[in-house]
XYZ file of C-alpha atoms in Angstrom:
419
model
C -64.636 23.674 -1.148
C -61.812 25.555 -3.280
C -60.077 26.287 0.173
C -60.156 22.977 1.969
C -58.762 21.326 -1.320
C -55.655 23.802 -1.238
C -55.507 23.449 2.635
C -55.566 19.523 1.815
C -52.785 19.872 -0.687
C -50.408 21.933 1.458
C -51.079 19.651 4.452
C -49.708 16.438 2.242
C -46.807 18.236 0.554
C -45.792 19.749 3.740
C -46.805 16.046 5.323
C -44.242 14.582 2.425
C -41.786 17.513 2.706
C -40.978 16.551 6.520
C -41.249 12.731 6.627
C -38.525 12.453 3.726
C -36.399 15.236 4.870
C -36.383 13.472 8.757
C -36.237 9.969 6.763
C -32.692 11.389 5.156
C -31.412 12.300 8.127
C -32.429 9.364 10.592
C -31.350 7.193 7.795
C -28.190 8.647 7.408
C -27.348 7.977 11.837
C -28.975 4.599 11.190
C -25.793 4.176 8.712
C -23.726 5.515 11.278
C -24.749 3.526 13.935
C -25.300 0.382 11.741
C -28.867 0.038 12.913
C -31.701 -0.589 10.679
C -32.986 2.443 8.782
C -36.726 1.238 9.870
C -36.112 1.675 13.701
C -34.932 5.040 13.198
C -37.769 6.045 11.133
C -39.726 5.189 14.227
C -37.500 6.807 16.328
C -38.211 10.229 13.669
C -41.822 9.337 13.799
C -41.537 9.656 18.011
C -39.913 12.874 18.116
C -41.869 14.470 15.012
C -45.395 13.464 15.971
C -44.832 13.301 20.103
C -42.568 15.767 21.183
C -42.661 18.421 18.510
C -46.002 17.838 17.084
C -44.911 18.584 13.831
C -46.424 15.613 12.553
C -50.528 14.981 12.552
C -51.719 12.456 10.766
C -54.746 10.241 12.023
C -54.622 6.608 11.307
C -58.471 6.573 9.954
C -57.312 9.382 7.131
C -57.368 9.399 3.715
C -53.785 9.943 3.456
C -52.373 8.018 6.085
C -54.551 4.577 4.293
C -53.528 5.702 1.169
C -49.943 5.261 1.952
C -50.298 2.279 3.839
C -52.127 0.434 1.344
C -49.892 1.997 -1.614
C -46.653 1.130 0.321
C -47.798 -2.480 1.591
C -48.351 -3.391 -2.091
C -45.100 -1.838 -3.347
C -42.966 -3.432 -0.758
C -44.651 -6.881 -1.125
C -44.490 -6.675 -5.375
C -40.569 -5.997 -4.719
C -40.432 -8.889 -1.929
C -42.009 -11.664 -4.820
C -39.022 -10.095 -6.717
C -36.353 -10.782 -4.793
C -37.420 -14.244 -4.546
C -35.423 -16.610 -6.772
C -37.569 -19.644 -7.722
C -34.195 -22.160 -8.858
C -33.265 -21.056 -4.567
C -36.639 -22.911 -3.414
C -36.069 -26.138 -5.000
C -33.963 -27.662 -1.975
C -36.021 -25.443 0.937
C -39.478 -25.671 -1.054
C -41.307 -27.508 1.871
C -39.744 -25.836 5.130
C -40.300 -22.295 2.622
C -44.011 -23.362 2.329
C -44.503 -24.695 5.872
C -43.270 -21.394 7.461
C -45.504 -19.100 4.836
C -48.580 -21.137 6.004
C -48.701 -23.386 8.935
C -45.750 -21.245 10.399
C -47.842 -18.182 10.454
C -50.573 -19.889 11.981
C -48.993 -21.401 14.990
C -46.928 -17.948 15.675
C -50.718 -16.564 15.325
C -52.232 -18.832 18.065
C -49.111 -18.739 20.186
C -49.391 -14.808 20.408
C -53.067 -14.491 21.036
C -52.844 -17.201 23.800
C -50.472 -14.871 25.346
C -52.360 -12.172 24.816
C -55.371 -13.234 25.728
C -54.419 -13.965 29.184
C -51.806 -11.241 29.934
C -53.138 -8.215 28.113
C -56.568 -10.103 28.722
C -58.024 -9.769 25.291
C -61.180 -10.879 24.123
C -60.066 -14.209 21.861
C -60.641 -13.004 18.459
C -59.003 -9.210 18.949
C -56.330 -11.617 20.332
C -56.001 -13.708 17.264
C -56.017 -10.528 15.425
C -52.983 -9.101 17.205
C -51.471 -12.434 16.333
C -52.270 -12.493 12.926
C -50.880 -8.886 12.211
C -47.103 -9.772 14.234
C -47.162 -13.332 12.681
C -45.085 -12.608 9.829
C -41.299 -11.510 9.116
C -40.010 -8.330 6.927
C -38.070 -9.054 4.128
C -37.745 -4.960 3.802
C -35.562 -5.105 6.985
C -33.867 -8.722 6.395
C -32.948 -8.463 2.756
C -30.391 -4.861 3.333
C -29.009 -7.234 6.500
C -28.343 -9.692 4.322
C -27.065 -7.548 1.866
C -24.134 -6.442 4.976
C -23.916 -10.498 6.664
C -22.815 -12.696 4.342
C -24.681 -16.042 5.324
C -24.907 -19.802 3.770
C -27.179 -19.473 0.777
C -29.501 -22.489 2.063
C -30.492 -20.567 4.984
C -30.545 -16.926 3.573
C -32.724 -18.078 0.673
C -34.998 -20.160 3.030
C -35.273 -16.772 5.338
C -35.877 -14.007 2.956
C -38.619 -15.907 0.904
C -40.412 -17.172 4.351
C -40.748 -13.353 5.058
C -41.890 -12.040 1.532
C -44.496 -15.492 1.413
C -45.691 -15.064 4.822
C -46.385 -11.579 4.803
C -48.669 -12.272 1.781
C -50.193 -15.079 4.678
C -50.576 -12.878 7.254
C -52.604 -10.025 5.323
C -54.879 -12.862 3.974
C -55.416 -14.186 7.900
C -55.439 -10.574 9.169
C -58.382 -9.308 6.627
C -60.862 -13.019 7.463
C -60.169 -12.403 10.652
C -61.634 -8.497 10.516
C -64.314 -9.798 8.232
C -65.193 -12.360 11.254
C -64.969 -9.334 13.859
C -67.335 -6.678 11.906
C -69.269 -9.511 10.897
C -69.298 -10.104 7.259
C -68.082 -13.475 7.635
C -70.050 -16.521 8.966
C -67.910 -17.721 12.254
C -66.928 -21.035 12.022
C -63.706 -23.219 11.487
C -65.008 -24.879 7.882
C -66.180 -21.860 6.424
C -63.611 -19.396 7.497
C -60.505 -22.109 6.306
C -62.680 -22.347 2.907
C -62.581 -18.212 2.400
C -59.008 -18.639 3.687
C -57.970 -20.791 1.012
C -60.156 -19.166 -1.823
C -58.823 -15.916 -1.349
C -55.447 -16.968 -1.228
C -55.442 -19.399 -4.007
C -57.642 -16.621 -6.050
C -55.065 -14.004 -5.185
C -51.991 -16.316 -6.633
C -53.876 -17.417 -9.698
C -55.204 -13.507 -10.276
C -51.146 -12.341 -9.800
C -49.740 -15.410 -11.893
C -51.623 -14.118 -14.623
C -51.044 -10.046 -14.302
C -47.703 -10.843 -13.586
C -47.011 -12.967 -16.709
C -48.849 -10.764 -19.142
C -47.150 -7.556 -17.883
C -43.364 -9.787 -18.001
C -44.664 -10.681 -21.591
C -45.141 -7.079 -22.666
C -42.284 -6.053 -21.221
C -39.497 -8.417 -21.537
C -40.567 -10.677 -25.245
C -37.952 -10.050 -27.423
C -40.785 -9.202 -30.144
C -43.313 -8.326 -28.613
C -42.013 -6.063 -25.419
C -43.816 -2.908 -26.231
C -43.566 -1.836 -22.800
C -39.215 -2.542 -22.370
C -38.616 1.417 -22.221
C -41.080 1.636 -19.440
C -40.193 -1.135 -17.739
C -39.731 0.462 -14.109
C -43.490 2.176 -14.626
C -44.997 -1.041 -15.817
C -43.663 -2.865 -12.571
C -45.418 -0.166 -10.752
C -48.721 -0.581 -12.744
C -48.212 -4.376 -12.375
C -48.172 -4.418 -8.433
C -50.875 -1.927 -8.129
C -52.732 -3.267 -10.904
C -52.585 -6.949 -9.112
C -53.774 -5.410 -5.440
C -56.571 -3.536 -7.107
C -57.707 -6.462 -9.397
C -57.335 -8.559 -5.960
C -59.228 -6.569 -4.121
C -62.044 -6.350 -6.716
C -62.521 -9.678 -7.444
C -62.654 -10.269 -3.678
C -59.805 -12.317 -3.644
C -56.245 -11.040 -1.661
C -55.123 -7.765 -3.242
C -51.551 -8.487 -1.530
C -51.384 -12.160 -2.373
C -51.833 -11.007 -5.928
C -49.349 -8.484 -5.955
C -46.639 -10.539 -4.152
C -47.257 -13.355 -6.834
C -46.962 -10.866 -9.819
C -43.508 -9.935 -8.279
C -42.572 -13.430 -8.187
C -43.227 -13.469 -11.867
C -41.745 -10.515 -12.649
C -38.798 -11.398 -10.637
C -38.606 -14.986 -12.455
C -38.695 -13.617 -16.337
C -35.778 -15.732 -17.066
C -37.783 -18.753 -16.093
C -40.795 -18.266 -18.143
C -37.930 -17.543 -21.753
C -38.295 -13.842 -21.250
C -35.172 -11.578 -20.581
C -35.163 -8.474 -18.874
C -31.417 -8.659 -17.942
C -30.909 -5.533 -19.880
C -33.028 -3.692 -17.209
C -31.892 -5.540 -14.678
C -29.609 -2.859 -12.958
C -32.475 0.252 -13.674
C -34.958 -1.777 -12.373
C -33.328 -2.207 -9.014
C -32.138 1.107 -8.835
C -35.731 2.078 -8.851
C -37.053 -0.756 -6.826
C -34.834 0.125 -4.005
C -35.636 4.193 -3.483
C -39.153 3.048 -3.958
C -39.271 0.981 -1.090
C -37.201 3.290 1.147
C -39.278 5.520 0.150
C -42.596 3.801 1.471
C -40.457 2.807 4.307
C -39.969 6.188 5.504
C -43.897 7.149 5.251
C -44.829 4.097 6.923
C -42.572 4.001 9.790
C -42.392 7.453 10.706
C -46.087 7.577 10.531
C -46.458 4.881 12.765
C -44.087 6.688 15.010
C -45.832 9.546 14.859
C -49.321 8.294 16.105
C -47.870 5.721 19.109
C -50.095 6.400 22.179
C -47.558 6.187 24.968
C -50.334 6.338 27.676
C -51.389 2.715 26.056
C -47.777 2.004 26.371
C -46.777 2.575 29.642
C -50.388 1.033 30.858
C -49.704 -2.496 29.395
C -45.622 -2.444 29.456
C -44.895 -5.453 31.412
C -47.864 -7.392 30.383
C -46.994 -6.499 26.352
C -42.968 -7.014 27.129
C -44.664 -10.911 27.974
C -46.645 -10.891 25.140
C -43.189 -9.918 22.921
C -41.225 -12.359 25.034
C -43.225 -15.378 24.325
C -43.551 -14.166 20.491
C -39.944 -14.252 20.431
C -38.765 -16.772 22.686
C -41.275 -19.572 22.510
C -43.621 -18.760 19.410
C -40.766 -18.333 16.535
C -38.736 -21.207 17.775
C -41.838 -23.358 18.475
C -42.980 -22.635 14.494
C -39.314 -23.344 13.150
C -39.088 -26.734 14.925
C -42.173 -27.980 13.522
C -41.907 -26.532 10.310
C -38.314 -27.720 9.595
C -38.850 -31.345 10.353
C -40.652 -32.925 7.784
C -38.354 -31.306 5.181
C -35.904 -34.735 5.010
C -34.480 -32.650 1.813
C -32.914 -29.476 3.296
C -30.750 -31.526 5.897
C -31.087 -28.889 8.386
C -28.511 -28.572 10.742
C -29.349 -27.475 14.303
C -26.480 -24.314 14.040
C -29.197 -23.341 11.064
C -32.496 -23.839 13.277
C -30.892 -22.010 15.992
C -30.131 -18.916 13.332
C -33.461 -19.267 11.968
C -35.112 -18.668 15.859
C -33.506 -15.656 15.790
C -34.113 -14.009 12.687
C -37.589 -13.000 12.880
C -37.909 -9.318 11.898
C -41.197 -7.478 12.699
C -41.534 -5.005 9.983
C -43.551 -3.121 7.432
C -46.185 -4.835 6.379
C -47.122 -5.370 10.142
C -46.658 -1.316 10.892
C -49.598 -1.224 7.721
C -51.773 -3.589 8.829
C -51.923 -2.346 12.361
C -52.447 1.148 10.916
C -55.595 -0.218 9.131
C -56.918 -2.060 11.579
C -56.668 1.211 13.306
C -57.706 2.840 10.833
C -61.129 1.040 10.583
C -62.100 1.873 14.160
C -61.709 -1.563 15.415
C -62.281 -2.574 19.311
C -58.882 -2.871 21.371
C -57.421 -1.330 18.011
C -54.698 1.035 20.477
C -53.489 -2.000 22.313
C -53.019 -3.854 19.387
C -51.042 -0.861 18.001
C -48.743 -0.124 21.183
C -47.928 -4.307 21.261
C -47.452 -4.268 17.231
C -45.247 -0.941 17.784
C -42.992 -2.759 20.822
C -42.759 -5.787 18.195
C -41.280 -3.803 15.507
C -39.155 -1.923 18.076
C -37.736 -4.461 19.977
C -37.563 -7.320 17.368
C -35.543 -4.715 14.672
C -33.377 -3.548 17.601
C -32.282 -6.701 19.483
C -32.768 -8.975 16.291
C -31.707 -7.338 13.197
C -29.144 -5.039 14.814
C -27.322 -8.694 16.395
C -27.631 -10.521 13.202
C -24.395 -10.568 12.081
C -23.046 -11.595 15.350
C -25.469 -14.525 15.645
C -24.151 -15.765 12.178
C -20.419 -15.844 13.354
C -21.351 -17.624 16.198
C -23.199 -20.896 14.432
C -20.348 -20.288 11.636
C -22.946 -19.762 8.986
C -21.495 -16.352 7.876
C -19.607 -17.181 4.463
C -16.804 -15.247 2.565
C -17.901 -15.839 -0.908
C -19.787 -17.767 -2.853
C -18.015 -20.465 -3.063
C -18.737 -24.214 -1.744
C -19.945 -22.737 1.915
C -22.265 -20.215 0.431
C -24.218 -22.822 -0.691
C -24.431 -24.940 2.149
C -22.330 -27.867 0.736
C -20.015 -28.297 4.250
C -20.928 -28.305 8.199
């Protein structure tokens, strides 16, 4: 027992040893080729785990779930974060139709073209759907950090991709519950479970998130100020666990006690003092998770799978990209009379449409668990991250100057106040 727990231990720190040394240097030619650090983690992952076999790590293992679930609620804490809650007052109802309906109609559109091109049984097609549907504000948020864009439209983006990942997890999770099944099949009760675990995962977080903000950030009260970068750690994995044990959505929980956390000013309590230590912290934490999650998933592609389904799965990505995203922002953008959305906008927004992170985790779960179809599900979600952070991400800037959305400053066209 004594051996295989030191044979464990070297395997993980050797594991950890390699992913961040190849993450450093694949990051490093992602700067200089101005490509997004995620597709050359997966690119590391490839050559590691593929051609070199330096890199083993099973999807079902303890240490490849750990990460996965560890990193998914990490990134998605730091995505609620980001999200500024005075940005959502004009783009509140095209935010909220893209984080719920959006995801939903992207999830149908996918598994109908999955379903009859890579000729998946309906519900592993729904699945696939469900674990693509939603956009990466870890890839999205350092692009807009380089392309300067009209405030409206970046705001409206980045929080539709931290919101609808939290969406997509919830839909992913009922939708393995109806596939193993500990769920009753039908459209009444799975909407009901939909909407109590989500609702019960945003009430849970509301409240971890405010009493953690409390003791950290009250100006009498704040025990916790000099720790404040370990209690937004304990906060995000304290709000997944709680989630999860309450049977309620573990992510939803944590993205919503990021949103709090991320909002102190709102609720009277200031942590503008730790505002710059914070986000130090907050952003080697999540290239960190980046890293083990995409070079992971790079690691365990099956290319076989791949090459077997490449023209049918380049179909499935085509009409994901193509006919699903701009399908989901047309509807979703037309009831909101408030935003005033101009069509150079829509046309932005059918491009932006990252495939990311918390996609890569949920596919390595599902594979995790053993599921039917679970390798074609991973080669499509693999081309989707591939091909959406290559051709998407990479021509984001360009796209911008096209429509003239891409600003200077902040000044009146940040903001959205001309076009």
């Amino acid at each position: 027992m004594e051996n295989s727990t030191s044979q464990l231990i070297e395997h993980v720190i050797v594991l950890l040893v390699l992913i961040f040394g190849l993450g450093m240097l694949f990051g490093k030619a992602a700067n200089w080729l101005k490509l997004p650090d995620v597709a050359m983690f997966l690119v590391a992952g490839m050559i590691a785990g593929q051609a070199f076999h330096w890199i083993y790590e099973p999807s079902a293992s303890f240490t490849n779930q750990f990460i996965l679930v560890i990193g998914s609620a990490l990134i998605l804490f730091d995505g609620g974060r980001n999200i500024k809650l005075t940005g959502l007052r004009q783009v509140w109802v095209t935010v909220g139709m893209l984080s719920i309906p959006g995801v939903i109609i992207t999830c149908v559109a996918v598994a109908a073209a999955s379903h009859f091109l890579l000729e998946l049984p309906w519900l592993y097609a729904l699945l696939l759907g469900a674990i693509i549907a939603s956009t990466d504000p870890a890839t999205l948020i350092p692009v807009f950090k380089q392309v300067k864009i009209r405030r409206k439209v970046r705001e409206t983006v980045e929080s539709e991709s931290a919101f609808n990942d939290a969406t997509a997890s919830i839909l992913t999770f009922s939708l393995i519950a109806v596939i193993l099944g500990t769920q009753e099949v039908s459209l009444l009760s799975s909407t009901l479970d939909f909407v109590k675990t989500a609702l019960g995962g945003l009430l849970l977080g509301a409240v971890i998130g405010y009493a953690m903000t409390f003791l950290t950030a009250h100006m009498k009260l704040g025990m916790l100020k000099d720790y404040a970068t370990i209690a937004m750690v304990v906060t995000s994995l304290g709000a997944y666990i709680a989630g999860e044990m309450l049977g309620v959505s573990g992510f939803m929980a944590t993205f919503t006690a990021g949103l709090i956390w991320g909002n102190a000013g709102t609720f009277k309590l200031d942590l503008e003092d730790k505002r710059h230590e914070m986000e130090h912290f907050s952003e080697n934490i999540t290239i960190i998770m980046r890293m083990l999650i995409f070079i992971l998933l790079g690691s365990q592609v099956n290319f076989p799978v791949i090459l077997e389904h490449f023209w049918t799965s380049l179909g499935v990505i085509f009409v994901f990209i193509f006919i699903a995203r701009p399908l989901t922002v047309l509807i979703c953008t037309w009831p909101d009379r408030k935003a005033k959305w101009k069509w150079n906008e829509i046309l932005f927004m059918f491009w932006v449409r990252e495939t990311g992170v918390i996609p890569a985790a949920l596919c390595g779960m599902v594979a995790g668990m053993g599921i039917a179809h679970s390798d074609l599900i991973a080669s499509v979600t693999f081309m989707a991250v591939l091909i959406t952070i290559l051709f998407q991400a990479s021509t984001t800037a360009f796209v911008a100057k096209k429509l003239g959305l891409e600003v200077k400053s902040d000044g009146p066209e940040a903001d959205g106040s001309v076009l």
